[in-house]
CSV table of C-alpha atoms in Angstrom, one decimal:
chain,number,residue,atom,x,y,z
A,1,MET,CA,101.9,113.9,97.3
A,2,ASP,CA,102.7,116.2,100.1
A,3,PHE,CA,105.0,119.2,99.6
A,4,ASN,CA,105.1,121.0,102.9
A,5,PHE,CA,106.1,124.6,103.0
A,6,SER,CA,107.0,127.2,105.6
A,7,SER,CA,104.4,129.6,106.9
A,8,TRP,CA,105.8,132.6,105.0
A,9,SER,CA,105.3,130.9,101.7
A,10,ARG,CA,102.3,128.8,102.1
A,11,ARG,CA,99.7,131.3,100.9
A,12,ARG,CA,101.8,132.4,98.0
A,13,PHE,CA,102.7,128.9,97.0
A,14,VAL,CA,99.0,127.8,96.7
A,15,GLN,CA,98.1,131.1,95.0
A,16,LEU,CA,100.8,130.6,92.3
A,17,GLY,CA,99.6,127.0,91.7
A,18,ALA,CA,96.0,128.1,91.5
A,19,ALA,CA,96.8,131.0,89.2
A,20,SER,CA,98.7,128.7,86.9
A,21,ALA,CA,96.0,126.1,86.8
A,22,LEU,CA,93.3,128.7,86.1
A,23,THR,CA,95.3,130.3,83.3
A,24,LYS,CA,95.9,127.0,81.6
A,25,SER,CA,92.3,125.9,81.9
A,26,PHE,CA,91.2,128.7,79.5
A,27,ALA,CA,93.5,127.2,76.9
A,28,SER,CA,92.1,123.7,77.2
A,29,ALA,CA,89.6,124.3,74.4
A,30,SER,CA,92.5,124.5,71.9
A,31,ALA,CA,94.4,121.6,73.3
A,32,LEU,CA,92.6,119.1,71.2
A,33,GLN,CA,94.1,120.7,68.1
A,34,LYS,CA,97.6,119.6,69.0
A,35,ALA,CA,97.5,116.1,67.5
A,36,ALA,CA,100.0,116.8,64.8
A,37,ALA,CA,103.6,116.1,66.0
A,38,PRO,CA,105.9,119.1,65.9
A,39,VAL,CA,108.6,119.0,63.3
A,40,GLY,CA,111.5,116.8,64.4
A,41,HIS,CA,109.6,114.9,67.0
A,42,ALA,CA,109.5,111.1,67.2
A,43,THR,CA,107.5,108.8,69.3
A,44,MET,CA,108.6,107.7,72.7
A,45,ILE,CA,106.7,104.4,72.4
A,46,GLY,CA,109.0,101.5,73.1
A,47,VAL,CA,112.0,103.7,73.7
A,48,PRO,CA,114.1,102.2,76.5
A,49,PHE,CA,115.7,104.0,79.4
A,50,ALA,CA,119.4,104.6,79.1
A,51,LYS,CA,120.9,101.6,80.9
A,52,ARG,CA,122.3,102.8,84.2
A,53,ASN,CA,122.1,102.7,87.9
A,54,PRO,CA,120.2,106.0,88.2
A,55,ARG,CA,121.3,108.9,90.3
A,56,ILE,CA,118.0,110.1,91.8
A,57,ALA,CA,116.7,113.5,93.0
A,58,LEU,CA,113.5,114.0,94.8
A,59,VAL,CA,111.2,117.1,94.8
A,60,GLY,CA,108.9,117.1,97.8
A,61,VAL,CA,109.6,114.9,100.8
A,62,GLY,CA,106.5,115.3,102.8
A,63,VAL,CA,104.5,112.2,103.8
A,64,ARG,CA,104.4,110.7,100.3
A,65,GLY,CA,107.8,111.8,99.2
A,66,THR,CA,109.4,110.4,102.3
A,67,GLY,CA,107.6,107.1,101.6
A,68,HIS,CA,109.2,107.1,98.2
A,69,LEU,CA,112.6,107.9,99.7
A,70,LYS,CA,112.4,105.0,102.2
A,71,MET,CA,111.6,102.5,99.5
A,72,LEU,CA,114.4,103.7,97.3
A,73,ILE,CA,116.8,103.4,100.2
A,74,ALA,CA,115.6,99.8,100.8
A,75,LEU,CA,116.3,99.1,97.1
A,76,ASP,CA,119.9,100.5,97.4
A,77,ALA,CA,119.2,103.4,95.1
A,78,GLN,CA,121.5,106.4,94.7
A,79,ILE,CA,120.0,109.5,96.2
A,80,VAL,CA,122.1,112.5,95.2
A,81,ALA,CA,119.8,115.5,96.0
A,82,ILE,CA,116.5,116.4,97.8
A,83,CYS,CA,114.4,119.5,97.4
A,84,ASP,CA,111.6,120.7,99.7
A,85,VAL,CA,110.6,124.2,100.7
A,86,VAL,CA,110.5,123.1,104.4
A,87,LYS,CA,114.1,122.7,105.4
A,88,GLU,CA,113.3,120.3,108.2
A,89,LYS,CA,111.6,117.9,105.8
A,90,ALA,CA,114.7,117.9,103.5
A,91,GLU,CA,117.0,117.4,106.5
A,92,ASN,CA,114.9,114.5,107.7
A,93,GLY,CA,115.2,112.9,104.2
A,94,ALA,CA,119.0,113.4,104.2
A,95,ALA,CA,119.2,111.8,107.7
A,96,LEU,CA,117.4,108.8,106.4
A,97,VAL,CA,119.9,108.4,103.6
A,98,GLU,CA,122.9,108.9,105.9
A,99,LYS,CA,121.5,106.4,108.4
A,100,SER,CA,121.4,103.8,105.6
A,101,GLY,CA,125.2,104.2,105.2
A,102,LYS,CA,125.0,106.3,102.0
A,103,LYS,CA,126.5,109.7,101.3
A,104,ARG,CA,124.4,112.6,102.4
A,105,PRO,CA,122.4,114.1,99.5
A,106,ASP,CA,122.6,117.8,98.7
A,107,LEU,CA,119.6,119.8,99.8
A,108,TYR,CA,117.7,122.6,98.1
A,109,THR,CA,115.3,124.5,100.4
A,110,ALA,CA,115.4,128.1,99.2
A,111,GLY,CA,111.8,128.4,98.1
A,112,PRO,CA,109.3,126.9,95.7
A,113,HIS,CA,111.6,127.3,92.6
A,114,ASP,CA,114.8,126.0,94.1
A,115,PHE,CA,114.1,122.7,92.3
A,116,GLU,CA,115.3,124.5,89.2
A,117,ASN,CA,118.7,125.0,90.6
A,118,MET,CA,118.9,121.3,91.6
A,119,LEU,CA,117.8,120.1,88.2
A,120,LYS,CA,120.4,122.2,86.4
A,121,ARG,CA,123.0,119.7,87.7
A,122,ASN,CA,124.4,117.2,85.3
A,123,ASP,CA,124.8,114.4,87.8
A,124,ILE,CA,121.1,113.6,88.1
A,125,ASP,CA,119.5,110.9,85.9
A,126,LEU,CA,116.0,110.6,87.4
A,127,VAL,CA,113.7,113.0,89.2
A,128,LEU,CA,110.7,111.9,91.3
A,129,THR,CA,108.2,114.6,92.3
A,130,ALA,CA,105.6,114.4,95.1
A,131,THR,CA,104.4,117.9,95.2
A,132,PRO,CA,100.9,119.5,95.1
A,133,TRP,CA,99.3,118.7,91.8
A,134,SER,CA,99.7,122.1,90.1
A,135,TRP,CA,103.5,121.7,90.4
A,136,HIS,CA,103.7,118.3,88.8
A,137,ALA,CA,103.9,119.7,85.2
A,138,PRO,CA,106.4,122.5,86.0
A,139,VAL,CA,108.8,120.1,87.7
A,140,ALA,CA,108.4,117.5,85.0
A,141,LEU,CA,108.9,119.9,82.1
A,142,PHE,CA,112.0,121.5,83.7
A,143,ALA,CA,113.4,118.1,84.5
A,144,MET,CA,113.1,116.8,80.9
A,145,ASN,CA,114.3,120.1,79.4
A,146,HIS,CA,117.4,119.6,81.5
A,147,GLY,CA,118.1,116.1,80.5
A,148,LYS,CA,116.4,114.1,83.2
A,149,ASP,CA,113.8,111.3,83.1
A,150,VAL,CA,111.0,112.1,85.5
A,151,GLY,CA,108.3,110.2,87.5
A,152,ILE,CA,105.3,112.2,88.8
A,153,GLU,CA,102.9,111.4,91.5
A,154,VAL,CA,99.2,110.7,90.9
A,155,PRO,CA,96.9,112.1,89.6
A,156,GLY,CA,99.5,113.2,87.0
A,157,VAL,CA,99.1,116.6,85.5
A,158,VAL,CA,96.1,118.9,85.9
A,159,THR,CA,95.2,120.5,82.6
A,160,LEU,CA,94.8,119.3,79.0
A,161,GLU,CA,97.5,121.8,78.0
A,162,GLU,CA,99.9,120.1,80.5
A,163,CYS,CA,99.0,116.7,79.0
A,164,TRP,CA,100.2,117.9,75.6
A,165,ASP,CA,103.2,119.7,77.1
A,166,ILE,CA,104.6,116.6,78.8
A,167,VAL,CA,104.1,114.5,75.6
A,168,ASN,CA,105.7,117.1,73.3
A,169,THR,CA,108.6,117.8,75.7
A,170,SER,CA,109.2,114.1,76.2
A,171,GLU,CA,109.4,113.5,72.4
A,172,ARG,CA,111.6,116.5,71.8
A,173,THR,CA,114.0,115.9,74.7
A,174,ARG,CA,113.9,112.0,74.4
A,175,LYS,CA,113.4,111.8,78.1
A,176,HIS,CA,110.7,109.7,79.8
A,177,CYS,CA,107.8,111.1,81.9
A,178,PHE,CA,105.8,108.5,83.7
A,179,ILE,CA,103.1,108.6,86.3
A,180,MET,CA,103.9,106.6,89.5
A,181,GLU,CA,100.6,104.9,89.6
A,182,ASN,CA,101.2,102.4,92.4
A,183,CYS,CA,97.8,100.7,92.0
A,184,CYS,CA,98.9,99.2,88.7
A,185,TYR,CA,101.3,97.1,90.7
A,186,GLY,CA,99.0,95.7,93.3
A,187,TYR,CA,98.8,91.9,93.8
A,188,ASN,CA,95.2,91.6,92.6
A,189,GLU,CA,95.7,94.1,89.8
A,190,THR,CA,98.8,92.4,88.3
A,191,LEU,CA,97.3,88.9,88.7
A,192,VAL,CA,94.1,89.9,86.9
A,193,LEU,CA,96.1,91.7,84.3
A,194,ARG,CA,97.8,88.4,83.4
A,195,MET,CA,94.5,86.7,83.3
A,196,THR,CA,93.0,89.3,80.9
A,197,ASN,CA,96.2,89.1,78.8
A,198,GLU,CA,95.7,85.4,78.5
A,199,GLY,CA,92.1,85.7,77.5
A,200,ARG,CA,90.5,84.2,80.6
A,201,PHE,CA,87.7,86.7,80.6
A,202,GLY,CA,87.1,86.4,76.9
A,203,GLU,CA,86.7,89.5,74.8
A,204,LEU,CA,86.6,92.4,77.3
A,205,ILE,CA,83.4,94.4,77.4
A,206,TYR,CA,83.4,96.8,80.3
A,207,GLY,CA,85.3,97.8,83.5
A,208,GLU,CA,85.0,100.1,86.5
A,209,GLY,CA,87.5,101.9,88.7
A,210,ALA,CA,87.1,104.4,91.5
A,211,TYR,CA,88.7,106.4,94.2
A,212,ILE,CA,86.2,106.1,97.0
A,213,HIS,CA,88.0,107.2,100.2
A,214,ASP,CA,86.8,109.3,103.2
A,215,ILE,CA,89.6,111.8,103.6
A,216,ARG,CA,87.6,114.7,105.1
A,217,GLU,CA,89.7,114.7,108.3
A,218,GLU,CA,92.9,114.8,106.2
A,219,LEU,CA,91.5,117.6,104.0
A,220,PHE,CA,90.9,119.8,107.0
A,221,GLN,CA,94.2,119.3,108.7
A,222,ASN,CA,96.5,122.4,109.1
A,223,LYS,CA,99.4,120.4,107.8
A,224,ALA,CA,100.5,118.2,104.9
A,225,ASN,CA,97.7,117.7,102.3
A,226,GLY,CA,95.3,119.9,104.3
A,227,LEU,CA,97.4,122.9,103.3
A,228,TRP,CA,96.6,122.6,99.6
A,229,ARG,CA,94.4,119.6,98.6
A,230,ARG,CA,91.2,121.0,100.0
A,231,ALA,CA,91.6,124.0,97.8
A,232,GLU,CA,91.2,121.8,94.7
A,233,HIS,CA,87.5,121.3,95.8
A,234,THR,CA,87.0,125.1,95.5
A,235,LYS,CA,88.4,125.3,91.9
A,236,ARG,CA,87.0,122.4,89.9
A,237,ASN,CA,83.9,120.2,89.7
A,238,GLY,CA,84.8,116.8,88.2
A,239,ASN,CA,86.9,113.7,88.8
A,240,LEU,CA,89.9,115.2,90.6
A,241,TYR,CA,91.7,111.9,91.2
A,242,PRO,CA,91.0,109.4,88.5
A,243,THR,CA,94.1,107.3,88.0
A,244,HIS,CA,94.1,104.9,91.0
A,245,GLY,CA,90.9,103.3,89.7
A,246,LEU,CA,91.4,103.9,86.0
A,247,GLY,CA,95.1,102.9,85.5
A,248,PRO,CA,94.5,99.1,86.2
A,249,VAL,CA,91.4,99.0,84.1
A,250,ALA,CA,93.2,100.8,81.2
A,251,ASN,CA,95.9,98.1,81.5
A,252,TYR,CA,93.4,95.3,81.4
A,253,MET,CA,91.9,96.8,78.2
A,254,ASN,CA,95.2,97.5,76.5
A,255,ILE,CA,94.5,101.2,76.3
A,256,ASN,CA,97.0,102.9,74.0
A,257,ARG,CA,97.9,99.4,72.9
A,258,GLY,CA,95.3,98.4,70.4
A,259,ASP,CA,92.5,100.6,71.8
A,260,ARG,CA,92.2,104.1,73.2
A,261,PHE,CA,89.9,106.3,75.1
A,262,GLY,CA,87.3,107.7,72.7
A,263,TYR,CA,85.0,110.1,74.5
A,264,LEU,CA,83.8,110.8,78.0
A,265,VAL,CA,80.6,111.8,79.7
A,266,SER,CA,80.7,113.0,83.3
A,267,MET,CA,78.3,114.2,85.9
A,268,SER,CA,78.7,115.3,89.5
A,269,SER,CA,76.3,115.1,92.4
A,270,ILE,CA,75.5,118.0,94.7
A,271,GLU,CA,78.2,119.0,97.3
A,272,ARG,CA,77.4,118.5,100.9
A,273,GLY,CA,80.2,116.4,102.6
A,274,LEU,CA,82.8,119.1,103.1
A,275,ASP,CA,80.2,121.7,104.2
A,276,ILE,CA,78.7,119.4,106.8
A,277,TYR,CA,82.2,118.3,108.1
A,278,ARG,CA,83.2,122.0,108.4
A,279,LYS,CA,80.0,122.7,110.3
A,280,GLU,CA,80.6,119.9,112.7
A,281,HIS,CA,84.4,120.5,113.3
A,282,LEU,CA,85.4,124.1,112.8
A,283,GLN,CA,85.1,126.9,115.3
A,284,PRO,CA,83.3,130.2,114.5
A,285,GLY,CA,85.8,132.7,112.9
A,286,ASP,CA,87.9,130.0,111.3
A,287,PRO,CA,89.1,131.4,108.0
A,288,ARG,CA,88.1,128.1,106.3
A,289,TRP,CA,84.5,129.2,106.7
A,290,SER,CA,85.0,131.6,103.7
A,291,GLU,CA,85.8,128.7,101.3
A,292,LYS,CA,83.1,127.7,98.8
A,293,TYR,CA,83.3,124.0,97.8
A,294,ILE,CA,82.1,123.4,94.2
A,295,CYS,CA,83.2,119.8,93.6
A,296,GLY,CA,80.3,117.3,93.9
A,297,ASP,CA,80.6,114.6,96.5
A,298,MET,CA,80.3,111.9,93.9
A,299,ASN,CA,81.6,112.3,90.3
A,300,THR,CA,80.7,109.5,87.9
A,301,SER,CA,82.5,109.6,84.5
A,302,LEU,CA,81.7,107.1,81.7
A,303,ILE,CA,84.3,106.5,79.0
A,304,LYS,CA,83.8,104.8,75.7
A,305,THR,CA,86.8,103.4,73.9
A,306,SER,CA,87.4,103.5,70.2
A,307,LYS,CA,86.6,99.7,70.0
A,308,GLY,CA,83.3,100.2,71.9
A,309,LEU,CA,84.3,99.1,75.4
A,310,THR,CA,83.0,101.2,78.4
A,311,ILE,CA,84.7,102.2,81.6
A,312,THR,CA,83.0,103.8,84.6
A,313,VAL,CA,85.3,105.9,86.8
A,314,LYS,CA,84.0,107.3,90.2
A,315,HIS,CA,85.4,109.8,92.6
A,316,ALA,CA,84.1,110.3,96.2
A,317,VAL,CA,86.3,111.6,99.0
A,318,SER,CA,84.0,113.7,101.2
A,319,LEU,CA,81.4,111.1,102.3
A,320,PRO,CA,81.5,108.4,105.0
A,321,ASN,CA,82.2,105.5,102.6
A,322,PRO,CA,84.5,102.5,103.1
A,323,TYR,CA,87.6,102.6,100.9
A,324,SER,CA,87.2,101.1,97.5
A,325,ARG,CA,88.8,101.3,94.0
A,326,ILE,CA,86.1,98.9,92.7
A,327,ASN,CA,88.7,97.4,90.2
A,328,MET,CA,86.3,95.5,88.0
A,329,ILE,CA,86.7,94.0,84.6
A,330,ALA,CA,84.2,91.9,82.6
A,331,GLY,CA,84.2,90.1,79.3
A,332,THR,CA,82.4,87.4,77.3
A,333,LYS,CA,83.7,84.6,79.6
A,334,GLY,CA,83.7,86.1,83.1
A,335,ILE,CA,84.0,88.9,85.5
A,336,PHE,CA,86.3,90.0,88.4
A,337,GLU,CA,85.3,92.5,91.1
A,338,ASP,CA,87.4,93.7,93.9
A,339,TYR,CA,86.6,95.0,97.5
A,340,PRO,CA,86.4,92.2,98.4
A,341,PRO,CA,88.1,90.3,95.5
A,342,ARG,CA,85.8,87.8,93.8
A,343,ILE,CA,85.6,86.2,90.4
A,344,TYR,CA,83.2,84.3,88.2
A,345,LEU,CA,84.2,82.5,85.0
A,346,GLU,CA,81.9,80.8,82.5
A,347,GLY,CA,81.8,77.1,83.4
A,348,ASP,CA,81.9,77.5,87.1
A,349,LYS,CA,79.6,75.0,88.8
A,350,GLU,CA,77.4,77.5,90.4
A,351,GLU,CA,76.4,81.0,89.2
A,352,VAL,CA,78.1,82.7,92.2
A,353,PHE,CA,81.3,84.5,92.7
A,354,GLY,CA,84.3,82.5,93.9
A,355,SER,CA,87.6,83.2,95.5
A,356,LEU,CA,90.5,84.6,93.6
A,357,ASP,CA,92.7,82.2,95.6
A,358,LYS,CA,92.1,79.5,93.1
A,359,TYR,CA,93.9,81.5,90.4
A,360,LYS,CA,97.2,81.9,92.3
A,361,SER,CA,99.0,80.3,89.3
A,362,TYR,CA,98.5,83.7,87.7
A,363,THR,CA,100.5,85.5,90.4
A,364,HIS,CA,102.6,88.1,88.7
A,365,PRO,CA,106.4,87.2,88.5
A,366,LEU,CA,107.2,90.5,90.3
A,367,TRP,CA,105.0,89.4,93.3
A,368,ALA,CA,106.3,85.8,93.1
A,369,LYS,CA,109.9,87.0,93.4
A,370,GLU,CA,109.6,90.1,95.6
A,371,GLY,CA,106.2,89.9,97.2
A,372,ASP,CA,107.4,88.9,100.7
A,373,PHE,CA,110.0,91.7,100.7
A,374,ALA,CA,107.5,94.2,99.3
A,375,ALA,CA,104.9,93.4,101.9
A,376,LYS,CA,107.4,93.9,104.7
A,377,THR,CA,109.0,97.1,103.5
A,378,GLY,CA,106.6,98.8,101.0
A,379,GLY,CA,103.5,100.9,101.4
A,380,HIS,CA,99.9,100.1,100.5
A,381,GLY,CA,100.3,96.4,101.0
A,382,GLY,CA,103.5,96.2,99.0
A,383,MET,CA,102.4,97.7,95.8
A,384,ASP,CA,104.6,100.8,96.3
A,385,MET,CA,107.7,98.7,96.7
A,386,ILE,CA,106.8,96.5,93.7
A,387,MET,CA,106.4,99.8,91.6
A,388,HIS,CA,109.8,101.1,92.7
A,389,TYR,CA,111.5,97.7,92.2
A,390,ARG,CA,110.2,97.6,88.7
A,391,MET,CA,111.1,101.2,88.0
A,392,LEU,CA,114.7,100.6,89.0
A,393,GLN,CA,114.7,97.3,87.1
A,394,CYS,CA,113.7,99.1,83.9
A,395,LEU,CA,116.4,101.8,84.4
A,396,ARG,CA,119.2,99.4,85.4
A,397,GLU,CA,118.5,97.0,82.6
A,398,GLY,CA,117.7,99.6,79.9
A,399,LEU,CA,114.1,98.6,79.4
A,400,PRO,CA,111.1,100.9,78.3
A,401,PRO,CA,108.9,102.1,81.1
A,402,ASP,CA,105.7,100.1,81.8
A,403,ILE,CA,103.7,103.3,82.0
A,404,ASP,CA,104.9,105.9,79.5
A,405,VAL,CA,104.2,109.5,78.8
A,406,TYR,CA,101.2,108.6,76.6
A,407,ASP,CA,99.6,106.7,79.4
A,408,THR,CA,100.4,109.5,81.8
A,409,ALA,CA,98.7,112.0,79.5
A,410,ALA,CA,95.7,109.9,78.7
A,411,TRP,CA,95.0,108.9,82.3
A,412,SER,CA,95.6,112.5,83.6
A,413,SER,CA,93.3,114.0,80.9
A,414,VAL,CA,90.2,112.4,82.5
A,415,GLY,CA,90.4,115.1,85.2
A,416,PRO,CA,90.1,118.2,83.0
A,417,LEU,CA,87.8,116.5,80.5
A,418,SER,CA,85.4,115.5,83.3
A,419,VAL,CA,85.4,119.1,84.5
A,420,THR,CA,84.5,120.3,81.0
A,421,SER,CA,81.8,117.7,80.6
A,422,VAL,CA,80.2,118.5,83.9
A,423,ALA,CA,80.3,122.2,83.1
A,424,LYS,CA,78.6,121.6,79.8
A,425,GLY,CA,75.7,119.6,81.3
A,426,SER,CA,77.4,116.2,80.9
A,427,THR,CA,78.1,116.7,77.2
A,428,PRO,CA,80.3,114.0,75.6
A,429,ILE,CA,83.9,115.3,75.3
A,430,GLU,CA,86.4,113.7,72.9
A,431,PHE,CA,89.8,112.5,74.1
A,432,PRO,CA,92.9,113.7,72.3
A,433,ASP,CA,95.0,111.0,70.7
A,434,PHE,CA,98.3,111.6,72.5
A,435,THR,CA,99.9,108.7,70.6
A,436,ARG,CA,99.0,110.3,67.3
A,437,GLY,CA,97.6,107.1,65.9
A,438,ALA,CA,100.4,104.8,67.2
A,439,TRP,CA,97.9,103.0,69.6
A,440,LYS,CA,96.7,101.0,66.6
A,441,ILE,CA,100.0,99.2,66.1
A,442,ARG,CA,101.1,98.7,69.7
A,443,SER,CA,101.0,95.5,71.7
A,444,ALA,CA,100.4,94.8,75.3
A,445,SER,CA,102.7,96.4,77.9
A,446,ALA,CA,105.6,94.5,79.3
A,447,ILE,CA,104.0,94.4,82.8
A,448,ALA,CA,101.2,92.3,81.2
A,449,THR,CA,103.5,89.9,79.3
A,450,MET,CA,106.6,89.4,81.4
A,451,SER,CA,107.3,85.9,82.5
């Protein structure tokens, strides 16, 4: 998620991204009208990757991008090129590849748009981008338009226009665009997904996900995410980071696979956390005193699906709260809640939560096979490594992606739709149908059904 840049370009880089996001936000009102597929387009649902050992390029190798690189190296992936506006970051990435015994990748470090020169090459199959959010869509669109599949970091793309842009471009170019939502590959998330798929919770009724994480210190750093992520809180008031909590719940509910997001209602609390932190930690005269934070400390968004299920999605990163993604799913036969993990199914002897350990038989095959290796080498408890292992498996075996462009667009759209709802006094806002009706005839994703 970090895309570090040299001092001469920092201000301009953020300004360009902010201007792009602002311009596109004014077009969001018309984005709902794009449901009709352009002439000549065909769905990307179920379309497999071209079977190959992919030649990979990375755009952005800050903290998060370097994490991706290390996992790809551990999985014996081919890294052919790296782009970062900070030459030292790109050089560090190249050194990691060389240290592993592989050929040094070519580097692109000549400014924010040098990724375009890199992606014009014809020896790249897959692009992974870990840049500031406003650059996710530009990188993804350029990559697909130049014949590359692309994986983008969370929270996906920023505006409703961009959601439609990635869908339409993917369909036109026949290239995949998928969000690298690592939380969908966590041990608990994949185990519970198998349980929901087998009906252990009965008919599903409601779920809840969140990103509750105190990152105030990180936001005020003069490096990495602090160079750009705090600015997001000055531009939008809504759920800025929905997919960590939402993605797993959407998978449990088979969203875009028999159901879809119908409409959303969102409200934000007052903002206090960043102002108080600034008061307690910044010196007089610091330029950050001129910033005006408009994003509420707690955003709560409520989604109703076409089949009548409900999902609560929360966002809180500026208050002293313990980390939680909530990760809850409930149905007619039971309920699971995470942080800490606990489960209750109808028929249990006592009406109290029990341990998830008694359901280890539902451990996902990916974790059963690669869990020890993932825990030792991958980030976030191993879920990052499982995600990359599965991504490469799909490419090497010619399988469809678990998370496709329609999921990426739907999950990303919660951000801009929540902003619109908050701005309109928590008015219900309809979701676009990015699948153009195909959600009605799809089945559960491969990640839910693989044995």
